[in-house]
């Protein structure tokens, strides 16, 4: 299973891709990490994003496609129960944002692997905080994103979130 266009659309909506002169430019995300394209912290060669960096929009698309493979593997490796496409997409989107290690050790994956699918949207929504100056704070952007991911997991309309 691979991430569908629906899952990619969710990631793009919430990650964004700041541009200048038709080029994707590096920026600091809400967690103050240097990012480029659609939420990438590293380039395809593994080098870190730097201040003032720019890449073409095509490179940003390629970088997203490259990174998705990593997060798809996390979902495939840690989820032991069958998934529908929308459920897989939602988990890849969530994992893309929080990381593979978070998925591996999360209550979300434990609940899911116990077959309690209806509890997963609640577990997705719990991950709505960022660290700002050493303090954990609810992020309104993450609240919206988690709501969209939860709706996608349930197979419901999420685009207006």
mmCIF file of C-alpha atoms in Angstrom:
data_model
loop_
_atom_site.group_PDB
_atom_site.id
_atom_site.type_symbol
_atom_site.label_atom_id
_atom_site.label_comp_id
_atom_site.label_asym_id
_atom_site.label_seq_id
_atom_site.Cartn_x
_atom_site.Cartn_y
_atom_site.Cartn_z
ATOM 1 C CA UNK A 1 0.000 0.000 0.000
ATOM 2 C CA UNK A 2 1.184 3.511 -0.826
ATOM 3 C CA UNK A 3 -0.129 6.912 0.206
ATOM 4 C CA UNK A 4 -2.959 7.992 -2.077
ATOM 5 C CA UNK A 5 -3.456 11.460 -3.545
ATOM 6 C CA UNK A 6 -5.913 12.109 -0.695
ATOM 7 C CA UNK A 7 -3.213 11.508 1.908
ATOM 8 C CA UNK A 8 -0.709 13.606 -0.018
ATOM 9 C CA UNK A 9 -3.269 16.425 -0.246
ATOM 10 C CA UNK A 10 -3.684 16.400 3.549
ATOM 11 C CA UNK A 11 0.061 16.612 4.118
ATOM 12 C CA UNK A 12 0.422 19.428 1.590
ATOM 13 C CA UNK A 13 -2.465 21.378 3.098
ATOM 14 C CA UNK A 14 -1.057 21.351 6.609
ATOM 15 C CA UNK A 15 2.660 21.450 5.842
ATOM 16 C CA UNK A 16 2.404 24.146 3.192
ATOM 17 C CA UNK A 17 5.328 25.017 0.968
ATOM 18 C CA UNK A 18 6.524 28.611 1.368
ATOM 19 C CA UNK A 19 7.891 30.032 -1.868
ATOM 20 C CA UNK A 20 9.741 33.046 -3.212
ATOM 21 C CA UNK A 21 10.246 33.627 -6.929
ATOM 22 C CA UNK A 22 8.637 30.259 -7.724
ATOM 23 C CA UNK A 23 11.156 28.409 -5.532
ATOM 24 C CA UNK A 24 10.491 26.554 -2.267
ATOM 25 C CA UNK A 25 12.422 28.352 0.487
ATOM 26 C CA UNK A 26 13.586 27.239 3.911
ATOM 27 C CA UNK A 27 11.560 28.401 6.885
ATOM 28 C CA UNK A 28 11.105 27.716 10.571
ATOM 29 C CA UNK A 29 8.077 25.581 11.386
ATOM 30 C CA UNK A 30 5.914 26.122 14.477
ATOM 31 C CA UNK A 31 8.377 24.003 16.480
ATOM 32 C CA UNK A 32 11.188 26.350 15.297
ATOM 33 C CA UNK A 33 12.908 23.706 13.149
ATOM 34 C CA UNK A 34 14.440 24.646 9.800
ATOM 35 C CA UNK A 35 12.225 23.129 7.133
ATOM 36 C CA UNK A 36 11.865 23.216 3.352
ATOM 37 C CA UNK A 37 9.253 22.128 0.850
ATOM 38 C CA UNK A 38 6.371 20.243 2.433
ATOM 39 C CA UNK A 39 7.784 19.905 5.930
ATOM 40 C CA UNK A 40 11.160 18.331 5.182
ATOM 41 C CA UNK A 41 13.923 18.687 7.760
ATOM 42 C CA UNK A 42 16.520 17.093 5.473
ATOM 43 C CA UNK A 43 17.288 16.948 1.781
ATOM 44 C CA UNK A 44 17.254 13.682 -0.207
ATOM 45 C CA UNK A 45 20.977 13.220 0.404
ATOM 46 C CA UNK A 46 20.379 13.450 4.182
ATOM 47 C CA UNK A 47 21.965 16.867 4.620
ATOM 48 C CA UNK A 48 20.127 19.294 6.906
ATOM 49 C CA UNK A 49 18.045 22.207 5.698
ATOM 50 C CA UNK A 50 19.921 25.503 6.078
ATOM 51 C CA UNK A 51 18.824 29.094 6.556
ATOM 52 C CA UNK A 52 18.268 30.863 3.211
ATOM 53 C CA UNK A 53 18.133 27.646 1.198
ATOM 54 C CA UNK A 54 15.867 27.241 -1.827
ATOM 55 C CA UNK A 55 14.899 24.334 -4.049
ATOM 56 C CA UNK A 56 12.658 24.100 -7.106
ATOM 57 C CA UNK A 57 8.998 23.226 -6.634
ATOM 58 C CA UNK A 58 9.667 20.018 -8.554
ATOM 59 C CA UNK A 59 12.419 19.166 -6.053
ATOM 60 C CA UNK A 60 9.983 19.865 -3.208
ATOM 61 C CA UNK A 61 7.528 17.363 -4.763
ATOM 62 C CA UNK A 62 10.299 14.798 -5.219
ATOM 63 C CA UNK A 63 11.466 15.309 -1.647
ATOM 64 C CA UNK A 64 7.945 14.715 -0.344
ATOM 65 C CA UNK A 65 7.599 11.532 -2.431
ATOM 66 C CA UNK A 66 11.001 10.339 -1.190
ATOM 67 C CA UNK A 67 10.119 10.970 2.459
ATOM 68 C CA UNK A 68 6.693 9.359 2.181
ATOM 69 C CA UNK A 69 8.385 6.015 1.484
ATOM 70 C CA UNK A 70 10.024 6.182 4.923
ATOM 71 C CA UNK A 71 6.768 6.906 6.740
ATOM 72 C CA UNK A 72 4.871 4.304 4.769
ATOM 73 C CA UNK A 73 7.451 1.757 5.949
ATOM 74 C CA UNK A 74 6.919 2.797 9.571
ATOM 75 C CA UNK A 75 3.166 2.244 9.247
ATOM 76 C CA UNK A 76 3.679 -1.105 7.493
ATOM 77 C CA UNK A 77 6.227 -2.244 10.098
ATOM 78 C CA UNK A 78 4.361 -1.240 13.258
ATOM 79 C CA UNK A 79 0.719 -1.805 12.334
ATOM 80 C CA UNK A 80 -0.254 -5.474 12.530
ATOM 81 C CA UNK A 81 -3.931 -5.218 11.558
ATOM 82 C CA UNK A 82 -5.481 -4.722 8.117
ATOM 83 C CA UNK A 83 -5.986 -1.109 7.024
ATOM 84 C CA UNK A 84 -8.238 0.497 4.464
ATOM 85 C CA UNK A 85 -6.590 3.057 2.158
ATOM 86 C CA UNK A 86 -8.016 6.029 4.094
ATOM 87 C CA UNK A 87 -6.752 4.590 7.392
ATOM 88 C CA UNK A 88 -3.301 3.980 5.960
ATOM 89 C CA UNK A 89 -3.222 7.516 4.535
ATOM 90 C CA UNK A 90 -4.240 9.063 7.864
ATOM 91 C CA UNK A 91 -1.544 7.138 9.737
ATOM 92 C CA UNK A 92 1.148 8.056 7.206
ATOM 93 C CA UNK A 93 0.132 11.735 7.468
ATOM 94 C CA UNK A 94 0.246 11.576 11.265
ATOM 95 C CA UNK A 95 3.559 9.720 11.263
ATOM 96 C CA UNK A 96 5.023 12.173 8.737
ATOM 97 C CA UNK A 97 4.375 14.905 11.296
ATOM 98 C CA UNK A 98 5.282 13.179 14.582
ATOM 99 C CA UNK A 99 7.894 10.677 13.412
ATOM 100 C CA UNK A 100 8.329 6.941 13.200
ATOM 101 C CA UNK A 101 9.580 6.479 16.746
ATOM 102 C CA UNK A 102 6.441 8.166 18.051
ATOM 103 C CA UNK A 103 4.334 5.675 16.108
ATOM 104 C CA UNK A 104 6.357 2.702 17.344
ATOM 105 C CA UNK A 105 5.860 3.556 21.024
ATOM 106 C CA UNK A 106 2.438 5.201 20.880
ATOM 107 C CA UNK A 107 -0.757 4.156 22.587
ATOM 108 C CA UNK A 108 -2.315 4.779 19.174
ATOM 109 C CA UNK A 109 -0.527 1.812 17.596
ATOM 110 C CA UNK A 110 -1.187 -0.401 20.638
ATOM 111 C CA UNK A 111 -4.920 0.377 20.484
ATOM 112 C CA UNK A 112 -4.985 -0.158 16.728
ATOM 113 C CA UNK A 113 -3.071 -3.435 16.906
ATOM 114 C CA UNK A 114 -5.641 -4.621 19.462
ATOM 115 C CA UNK A 115 -8.259 -4.056 16.760
ATOM 116 C CA UNK A 116 -9.945 -1.106 18.459
ATOM 117 C CA UNK A 117 -10.208 0.939 15.253
ATOM 118 C CA UNK A 118 -12.893 3.268 16.656
ATOM 119 C CA UNK A 119 -10.463 4.532 19.334
ATOM 120 C CA UNK A 120 -7.784 5.575 16.809
ATOM 121 C CA UNK A 121 -9.282 9.002 15.945
ATOM 122 C CA UNK A 122 -9.178 9.960 19.643
ATOM 123 C CA UNK A 123 -5.564 8.778 19.856
ATOM 124 C CA UNK A 124 -4.640 10.813 16.754
ATOM 125 C CA UNK A 125 -6.152 13.966 18.290
ATOM 126 C CA UNK A 126 -4.089 13.631 21.486
ATOM 127 C CA UNK A 127 -0.943 14.633 19.551
ATOM 128 C CA UNK A 128 -1.683 18.357 19.378
ATOM 129 C CA UNK A 129 1.233 19.929 21.252
ATOM 130 C CA UNK A 130 4.533 21.498 20.266
ATOM 131 C CA UNK A 131 7.465 22.524 22.409
ATOM 132 C CA UNK A 132 8.039 26.274 22.523
ATOM 133 C CA UNK A 133 10.934 27.542 24.643
ATOM 134 C CA UNK A 134 11.004 24.238 26.524
ATOM 135 C CA UNK A 135 7.282 24.289 27.304
ATOM 136 C CA UNK A 136 4.630 21.966 25.830
ATOM 137 C CA UNK A 137 1.763 23.987 24.349
ATOM 138 C CA UNK A 138 -1.366 23.113 22.381
ATOM 139 C CA UNK A 139 -0.968 24.233 18.773
ATOM 140 C CA UNK A 140 -4.169 25.342 17.053
ATOM 141 C CA UNK A 141 -2.614 24.286 13.753
ATOM 142 C CA UNK A 142 -2.043 20.778 15.123
ATOM 143 C CA UNK A 143 -5.566 20.663 16.556
ATOM 144 C CA UNK A 144 -6.875 21.299 13.023
ATOM 145 C CA UNK A 145 -4.455 18.857 11.428
ATOM 146 C CA UNK A 146 -5.282 16.094 13.913
ATOM 147 C CA UNK A 147 -8.996 16.640 13.333
ATOM 148 C CA UNK A 148 -8.428 16.265 9.578
ATOM 149 C CA UNK A 149 -6.307 13.117 10.082
ATOM 150 C CA UNK A 150 -8.952 11.636 12.397
ATOM 151 C CA UNK A 151 -11.686 12.353 9.858
ATOM 152 C CA UNK A 152 -9.603 10.821 7.064
ATOM 153 C CA UNK A 153 -9.041 7.720 9.215
ATOM 154 C CA UNK A 154 -12.824 7.431 9.607
ATOM 155 C CA UNK A 155 -13.350 7.909 5.867
ATOM 156 C CA UNK A 156 -15.092 11.242 6.381
ATOM 157 C CA UNK A 157 -14.744 14.633 4.689
ATOM 158 C CA UNK A 158 -11.758 16.577 6.078
ATOM 159 C CA UNK A 159 -11.036 19.266 3.444
ATOM 160 C CA UNK A 160 -12.917 22.102 5.209
ATOM 161 C CA UNK A 161 -10.962 21.746 8.467
#
